[in-house]
Short mmCIF file of C-alpha atoms in Angstrom, two decimals:
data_model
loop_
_atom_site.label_atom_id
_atom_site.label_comp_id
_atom_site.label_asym_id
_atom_site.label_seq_id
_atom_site.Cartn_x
_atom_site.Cartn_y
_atom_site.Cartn_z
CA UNK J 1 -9.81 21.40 5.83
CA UNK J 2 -8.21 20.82 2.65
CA UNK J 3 -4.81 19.23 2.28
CA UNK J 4 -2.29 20.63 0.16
CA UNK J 5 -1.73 17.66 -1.73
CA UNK J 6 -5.18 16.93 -2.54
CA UNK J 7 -5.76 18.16 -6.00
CA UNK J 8 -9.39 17.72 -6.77
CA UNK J 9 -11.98 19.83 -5.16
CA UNK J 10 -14.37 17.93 -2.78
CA UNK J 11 -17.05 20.79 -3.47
CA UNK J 12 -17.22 20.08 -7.33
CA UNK J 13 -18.81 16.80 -7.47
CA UNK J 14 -15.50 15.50 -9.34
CA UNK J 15 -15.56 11.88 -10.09
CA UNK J 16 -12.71 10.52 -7.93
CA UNK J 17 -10.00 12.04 -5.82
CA UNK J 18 -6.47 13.34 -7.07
CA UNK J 19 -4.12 13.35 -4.46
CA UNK J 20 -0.19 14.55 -5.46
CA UNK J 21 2.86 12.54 -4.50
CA UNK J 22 5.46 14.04 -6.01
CA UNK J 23 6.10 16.47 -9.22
CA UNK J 24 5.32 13.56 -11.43
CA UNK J 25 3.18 11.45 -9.83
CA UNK J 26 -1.07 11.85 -8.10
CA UNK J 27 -3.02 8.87 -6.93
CA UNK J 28 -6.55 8.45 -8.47
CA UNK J 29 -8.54 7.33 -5.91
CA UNK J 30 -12.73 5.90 -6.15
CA UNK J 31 -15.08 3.26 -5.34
CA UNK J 32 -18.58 2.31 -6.67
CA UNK J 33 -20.60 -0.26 -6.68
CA UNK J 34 -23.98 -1.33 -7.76
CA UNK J 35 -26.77 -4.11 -7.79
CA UNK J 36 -27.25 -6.44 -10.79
CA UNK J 37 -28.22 -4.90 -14.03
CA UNK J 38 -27.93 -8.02 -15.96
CA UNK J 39 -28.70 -11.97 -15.02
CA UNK J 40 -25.50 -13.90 -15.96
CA UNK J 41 -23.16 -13.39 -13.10
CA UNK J 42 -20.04 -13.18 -15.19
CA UNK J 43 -21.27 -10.06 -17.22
CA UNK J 44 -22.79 -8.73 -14.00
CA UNK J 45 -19.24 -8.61 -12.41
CA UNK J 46 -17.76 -7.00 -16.11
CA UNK J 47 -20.20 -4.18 -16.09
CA UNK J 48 -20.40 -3.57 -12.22
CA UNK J 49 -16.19 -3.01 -13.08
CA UNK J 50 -16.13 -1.14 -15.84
CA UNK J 51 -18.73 1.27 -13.97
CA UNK J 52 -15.82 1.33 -10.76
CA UNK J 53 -13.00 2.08 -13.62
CA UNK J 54 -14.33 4.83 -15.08
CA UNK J 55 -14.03 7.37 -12.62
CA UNK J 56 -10.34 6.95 -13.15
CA UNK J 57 -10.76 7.03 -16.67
CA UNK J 58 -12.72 10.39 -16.04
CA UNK J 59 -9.77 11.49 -14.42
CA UNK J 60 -7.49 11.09 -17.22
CA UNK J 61 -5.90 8.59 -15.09
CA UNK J 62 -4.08 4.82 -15.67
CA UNK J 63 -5.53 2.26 -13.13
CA UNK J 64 -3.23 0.56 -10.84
CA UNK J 65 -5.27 -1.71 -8.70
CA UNK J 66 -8.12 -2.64 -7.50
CA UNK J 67 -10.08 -4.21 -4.67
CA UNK J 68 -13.47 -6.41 -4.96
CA UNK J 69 -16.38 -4.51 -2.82
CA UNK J 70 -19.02 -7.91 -2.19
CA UNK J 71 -22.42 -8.52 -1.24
CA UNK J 72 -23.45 -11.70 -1.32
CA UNK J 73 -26.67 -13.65 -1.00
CA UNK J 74 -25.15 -17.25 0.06
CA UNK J 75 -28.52 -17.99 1.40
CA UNK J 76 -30.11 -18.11 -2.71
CA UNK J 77 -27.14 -18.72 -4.48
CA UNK J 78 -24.22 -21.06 -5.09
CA UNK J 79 -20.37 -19.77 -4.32
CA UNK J 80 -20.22 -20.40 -8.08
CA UNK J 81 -22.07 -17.23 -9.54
CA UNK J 82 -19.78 -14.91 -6.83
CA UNK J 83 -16.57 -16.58 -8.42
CA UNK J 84 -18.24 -16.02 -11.68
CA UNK J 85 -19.29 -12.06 -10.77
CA UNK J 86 -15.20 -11.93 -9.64
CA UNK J 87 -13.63 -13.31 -12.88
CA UNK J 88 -15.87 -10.87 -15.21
CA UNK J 89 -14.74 -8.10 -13.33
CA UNK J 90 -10.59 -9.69 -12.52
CA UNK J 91 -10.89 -9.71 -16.61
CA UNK J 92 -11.75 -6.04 -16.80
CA UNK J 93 -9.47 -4.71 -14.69
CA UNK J 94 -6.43 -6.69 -16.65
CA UNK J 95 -7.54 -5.53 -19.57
CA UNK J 96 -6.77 -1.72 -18.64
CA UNK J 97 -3.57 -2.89 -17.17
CA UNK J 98 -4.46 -2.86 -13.75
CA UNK J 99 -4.39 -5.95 -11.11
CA UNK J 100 -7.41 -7.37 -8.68
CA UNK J 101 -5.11 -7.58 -4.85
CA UNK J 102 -7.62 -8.67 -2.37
CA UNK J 103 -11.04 -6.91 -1.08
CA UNK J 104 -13.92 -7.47 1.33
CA UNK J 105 -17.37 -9.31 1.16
CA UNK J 106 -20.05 -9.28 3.40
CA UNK J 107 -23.71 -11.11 3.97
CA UNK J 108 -26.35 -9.45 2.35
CA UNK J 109 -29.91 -10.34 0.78
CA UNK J 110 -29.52 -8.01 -1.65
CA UNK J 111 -26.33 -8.84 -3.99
CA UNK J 112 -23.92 -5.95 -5.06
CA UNK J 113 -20.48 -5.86 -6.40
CA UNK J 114 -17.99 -3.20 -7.82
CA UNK J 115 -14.31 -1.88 -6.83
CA UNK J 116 -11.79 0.23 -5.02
CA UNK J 117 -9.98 1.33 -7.74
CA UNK J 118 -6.28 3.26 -7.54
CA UNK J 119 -4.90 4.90 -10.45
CA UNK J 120 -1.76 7.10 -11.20
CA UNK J 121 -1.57 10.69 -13.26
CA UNK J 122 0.41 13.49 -13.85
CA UNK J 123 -0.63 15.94 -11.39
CA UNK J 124 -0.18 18.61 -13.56
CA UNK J 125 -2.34 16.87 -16.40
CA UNK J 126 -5.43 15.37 -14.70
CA UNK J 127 -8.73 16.58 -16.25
CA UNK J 128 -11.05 17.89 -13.91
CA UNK J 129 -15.16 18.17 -14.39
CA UNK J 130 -15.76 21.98 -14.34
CA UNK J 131 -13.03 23.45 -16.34
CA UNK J 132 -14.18 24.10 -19.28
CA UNK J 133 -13.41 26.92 -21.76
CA UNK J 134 -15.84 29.11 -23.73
CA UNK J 135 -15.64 27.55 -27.54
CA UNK J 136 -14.82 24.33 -26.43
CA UNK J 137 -16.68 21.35 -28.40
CA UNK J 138 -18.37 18.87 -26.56
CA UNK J 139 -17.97 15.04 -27.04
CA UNK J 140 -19.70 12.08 -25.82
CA UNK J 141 -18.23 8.32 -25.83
CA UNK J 142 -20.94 5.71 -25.34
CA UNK J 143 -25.06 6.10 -26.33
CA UNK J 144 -27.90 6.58 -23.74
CA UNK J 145 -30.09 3.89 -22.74
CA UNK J 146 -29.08 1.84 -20.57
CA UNK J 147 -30.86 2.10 -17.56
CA UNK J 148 -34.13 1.92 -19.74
CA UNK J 149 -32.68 -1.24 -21.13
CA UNK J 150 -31.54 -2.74 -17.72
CA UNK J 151 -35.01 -1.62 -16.27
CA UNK J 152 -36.32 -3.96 -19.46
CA UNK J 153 -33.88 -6.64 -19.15
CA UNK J 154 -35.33 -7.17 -15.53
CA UNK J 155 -38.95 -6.92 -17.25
CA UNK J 156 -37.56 -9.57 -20.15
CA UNK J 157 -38.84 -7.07 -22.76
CA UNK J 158 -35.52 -7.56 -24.82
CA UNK J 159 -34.45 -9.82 -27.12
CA UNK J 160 -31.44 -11.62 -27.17
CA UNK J 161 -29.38 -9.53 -29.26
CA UNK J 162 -31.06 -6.63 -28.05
CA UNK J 163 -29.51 -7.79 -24.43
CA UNK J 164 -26.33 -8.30 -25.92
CA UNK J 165 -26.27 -4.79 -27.24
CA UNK J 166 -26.77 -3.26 -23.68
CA UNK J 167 -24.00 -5.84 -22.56
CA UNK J 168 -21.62 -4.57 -24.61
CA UNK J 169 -22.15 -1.15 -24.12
CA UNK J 170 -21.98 -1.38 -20.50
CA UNK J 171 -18.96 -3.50 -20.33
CA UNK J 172 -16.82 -1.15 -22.67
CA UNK J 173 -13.92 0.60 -21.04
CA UNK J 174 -13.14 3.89 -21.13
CA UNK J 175 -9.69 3.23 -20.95
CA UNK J 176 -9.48 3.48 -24.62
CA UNK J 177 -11.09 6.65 -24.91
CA UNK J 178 -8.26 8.18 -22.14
CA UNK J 179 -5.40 6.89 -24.51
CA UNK J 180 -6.93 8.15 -27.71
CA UNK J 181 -6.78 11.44 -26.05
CA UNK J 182 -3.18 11.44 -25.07
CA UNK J 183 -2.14 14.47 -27.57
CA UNK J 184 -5.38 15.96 -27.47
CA UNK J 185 -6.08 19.00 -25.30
CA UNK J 186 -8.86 17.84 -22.89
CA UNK J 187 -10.28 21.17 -21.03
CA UNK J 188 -12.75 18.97 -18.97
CA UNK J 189 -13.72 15.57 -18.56
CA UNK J 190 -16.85 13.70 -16.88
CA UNK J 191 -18.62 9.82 -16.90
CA UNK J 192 -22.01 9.53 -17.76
CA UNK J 193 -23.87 7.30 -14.48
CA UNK J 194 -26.65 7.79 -12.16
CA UNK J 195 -27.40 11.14 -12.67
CA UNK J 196 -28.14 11.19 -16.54
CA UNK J 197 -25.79 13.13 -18.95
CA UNK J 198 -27.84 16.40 -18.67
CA UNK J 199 -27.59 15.42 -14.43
CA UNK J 200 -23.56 14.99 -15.09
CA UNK J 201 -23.50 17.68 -17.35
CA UNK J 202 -24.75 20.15 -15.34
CA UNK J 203 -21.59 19.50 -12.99
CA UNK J 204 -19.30 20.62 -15.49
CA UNK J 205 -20.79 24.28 -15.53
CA UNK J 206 -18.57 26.48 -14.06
CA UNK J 207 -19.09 30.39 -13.71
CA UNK J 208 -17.87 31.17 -17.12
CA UNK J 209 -19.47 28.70 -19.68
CA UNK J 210 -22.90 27.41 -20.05
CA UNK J 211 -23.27 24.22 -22.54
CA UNK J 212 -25.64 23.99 -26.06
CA UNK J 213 -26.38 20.94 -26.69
CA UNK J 214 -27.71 19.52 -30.02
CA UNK J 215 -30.07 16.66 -29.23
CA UNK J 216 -30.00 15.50 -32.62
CA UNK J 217 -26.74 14.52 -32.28
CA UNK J 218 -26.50 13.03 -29.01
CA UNK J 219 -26.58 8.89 -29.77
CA UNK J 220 -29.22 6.89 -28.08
CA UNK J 221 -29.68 2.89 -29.07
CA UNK J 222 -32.60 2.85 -30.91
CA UNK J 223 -33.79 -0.19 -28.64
CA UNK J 224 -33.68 2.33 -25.75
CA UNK J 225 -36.08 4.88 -27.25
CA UNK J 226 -38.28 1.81 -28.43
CA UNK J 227 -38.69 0.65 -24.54
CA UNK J 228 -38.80 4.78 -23.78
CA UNK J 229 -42.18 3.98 -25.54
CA UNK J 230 -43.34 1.11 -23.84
CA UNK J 231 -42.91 3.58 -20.83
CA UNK J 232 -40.06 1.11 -19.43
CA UNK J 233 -38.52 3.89 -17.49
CA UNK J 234 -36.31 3.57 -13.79
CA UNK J 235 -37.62 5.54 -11.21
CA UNK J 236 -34.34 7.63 -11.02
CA UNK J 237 -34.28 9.02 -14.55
CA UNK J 238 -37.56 10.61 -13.16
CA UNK J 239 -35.24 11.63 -9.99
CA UNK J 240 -32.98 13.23 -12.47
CA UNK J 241 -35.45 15.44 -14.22
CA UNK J 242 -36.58 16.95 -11.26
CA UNK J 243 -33.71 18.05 -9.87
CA UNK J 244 -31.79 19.12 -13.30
CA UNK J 245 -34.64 20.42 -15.38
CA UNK J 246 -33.94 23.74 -13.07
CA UNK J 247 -30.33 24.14 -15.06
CA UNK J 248 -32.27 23.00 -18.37
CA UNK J 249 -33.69 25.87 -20.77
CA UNK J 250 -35.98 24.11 -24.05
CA UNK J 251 -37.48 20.68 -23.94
CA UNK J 252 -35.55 17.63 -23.57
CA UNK J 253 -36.14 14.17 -23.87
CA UNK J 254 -36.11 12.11 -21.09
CA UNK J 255 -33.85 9.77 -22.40
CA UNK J 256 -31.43 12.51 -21.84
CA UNK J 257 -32.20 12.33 -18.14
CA UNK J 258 -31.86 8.35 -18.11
CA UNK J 259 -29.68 7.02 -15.04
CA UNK J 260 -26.82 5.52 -16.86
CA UNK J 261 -25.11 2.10 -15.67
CA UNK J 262 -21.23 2.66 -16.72
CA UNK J 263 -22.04 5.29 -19.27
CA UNK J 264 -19.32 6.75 -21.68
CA UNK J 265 -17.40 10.29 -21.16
CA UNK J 266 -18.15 13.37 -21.94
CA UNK J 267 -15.26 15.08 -23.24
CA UNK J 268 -14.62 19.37 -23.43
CA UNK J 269 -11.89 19.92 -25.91
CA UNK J 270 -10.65 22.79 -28.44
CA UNK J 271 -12.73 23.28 -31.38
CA UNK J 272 -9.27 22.78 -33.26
CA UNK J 273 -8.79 19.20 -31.86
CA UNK J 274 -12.60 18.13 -31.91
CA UNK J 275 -12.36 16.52 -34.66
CA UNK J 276 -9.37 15.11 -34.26
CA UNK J 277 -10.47 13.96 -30.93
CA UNK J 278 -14.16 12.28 -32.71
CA UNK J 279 -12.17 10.78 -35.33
CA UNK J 280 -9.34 9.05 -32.68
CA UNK J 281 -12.52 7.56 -30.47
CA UNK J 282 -14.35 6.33 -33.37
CA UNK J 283 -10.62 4.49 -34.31
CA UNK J 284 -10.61 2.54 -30.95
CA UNK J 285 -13.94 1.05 -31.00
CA UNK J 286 -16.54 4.12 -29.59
CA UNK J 287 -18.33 3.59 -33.15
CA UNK J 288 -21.09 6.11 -31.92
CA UNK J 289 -19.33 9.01 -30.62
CA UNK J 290 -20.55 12.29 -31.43
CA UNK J 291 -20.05 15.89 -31.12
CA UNK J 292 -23.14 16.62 -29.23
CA UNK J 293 -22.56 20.56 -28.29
CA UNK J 294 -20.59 23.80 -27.59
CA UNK J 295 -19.80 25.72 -24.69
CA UNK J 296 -20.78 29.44 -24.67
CA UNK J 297 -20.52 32.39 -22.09
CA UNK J 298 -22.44 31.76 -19.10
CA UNK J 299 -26.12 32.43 -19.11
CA UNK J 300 -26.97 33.20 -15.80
CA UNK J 301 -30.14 31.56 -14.61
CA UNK J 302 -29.26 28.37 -17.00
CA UNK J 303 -26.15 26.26 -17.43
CA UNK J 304 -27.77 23.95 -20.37
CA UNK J 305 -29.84 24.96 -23.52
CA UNK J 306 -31.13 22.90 -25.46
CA UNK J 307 -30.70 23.39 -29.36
#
């Protein structure tokens, strides 16, 4: 049954839990983590982070906390690369404010990491995933690619800089993108991971607006479509298309399907503030976000056209 004080639906796929304390003040509550997507430990433990953090972010929420969620393969590796998986991800959550305060780690052959995370909003200002308005403009953060990319950094079909690229990508907060927004009406907010943006986008249909999407504009790293190509594709962007295409009208690339690793946000706001909104994220380092659609009335048999 739901609780009074629990703000965020648990039958809309929202990206963490809202849960009201007072007038003022809801705890942001989430935990992910994932297997490495990268091979040096410390950037490992960044990204696996900054992929926990988001959902927070997503929220419109300020992080508080955290705990460390650890698998480790003692049996193959020295203690070494788990304190070095710990301090890239300590360093992400300080940068967003936040503080590390214990956690748990278990035995395991196959090594994961990520975070309990606990953030604070207003509970009358959190953004939710399916609220958006007809003539709202659609945003995105952060370019696709990445889980092409980590699917090639596994392969060792990248080049250095190349690998850097996806690094830095993956390891960007979107804790900057939540404080650019702070005068900026945001009608809906999601993160961009496992299930593709057209996978994540299809959450934020609700039964009054369907989304057009211009594919043109949606940015993709050009070394992602290059290993698109080479056919360098992860199993669950193929996962994606087959259970999305059904809310899909027109043909889109796969790349739009691609399971993201700590993917950027995509943002609903007025058509008054988008803008406003593009030209605030582009001022705090998301040099590649785009306006990258509209929501219309609802189309009934499908929530996503492609333009």
């Amino acid at each position: 049954m739901k609780h009074e004080n629990l703000l965020s639906s648990i039958n809309s796929n929202e990206d963490a839990s809202v849960f009201k304390l007072n007038d003022e003040l809801a705890l942001v509550q989430t935990l992910d983590f994932i297997t490495p997507v990268v091979n040096d430990p410390y950037h490992f433990g960044a990204i696996a982070a900054a992929n926990s953090l988001s959902d927070v972010f997503a929220m419109g929420g300020d992080v508080i906390n955290a705990l460390n969620i650890v698998g480790f393969d003692s049996c193959n590796f020295d203690t070494e690369i788990l304190g070095e998986i710990m301090a890239g991800g300590a360093d992400k959550v300080r940068e967003c404010g936040g503080v590390v305060v214990g956690g748990h780690s278990i035995a395991t052959s196959e090594m994961y990491y990520g975070l309990s995370v606990t953030g604070r909003v207003n509970p009358a200002k959190f953004w939710s995933n399916n609220t958006a308005k007809v003539g709202d403009v659609l945003i995105l953060t952060k370019p696709l690619g990445m889980g092409v990319l980590s699917t090639a950094i596994k392969g060792e079909f990248l080049s250095l800089e190349q690998i850097k690229e996806a690094i830095f990508y993956m390891s960007q907060l979107n804790f900057y993108a939540v404080n650019a927004m702070r005068e900026i009406c945001v009608n809906a907010c999601t993160d961009v991971t496992g299930f593709g943006f057209l996978g994540h986008l299809s959450e934020m249909s609700n039964d009054n607006v369907s989304f057009e999407i211009y594919s043109q504009n949606i940015p993709i790293l050009q070394s992602a479509k290059d290993m698109a190509n080479l056919g360098l594709l992860p199993e669950g962007s193929y996962k994606n298309r087959d259970f999305t295409s059904k809310f899909v009208s027109g043909e889109a690339d796969i790349l739009l399907y691609d399971a993201q690793t700590s993917g950027g946000l995509i943002l609903a706001v007025s058509q008054k503030e988008a803008q406003k909104a593009l030209n605030r994220l582009k001022d705090v380092g998301y040099e590649m976000a785009n306006i990258v659609g509209v929501c219309s009335e609802r189309v009934k048999f499908n929530a996503i056209q492609i333009k």
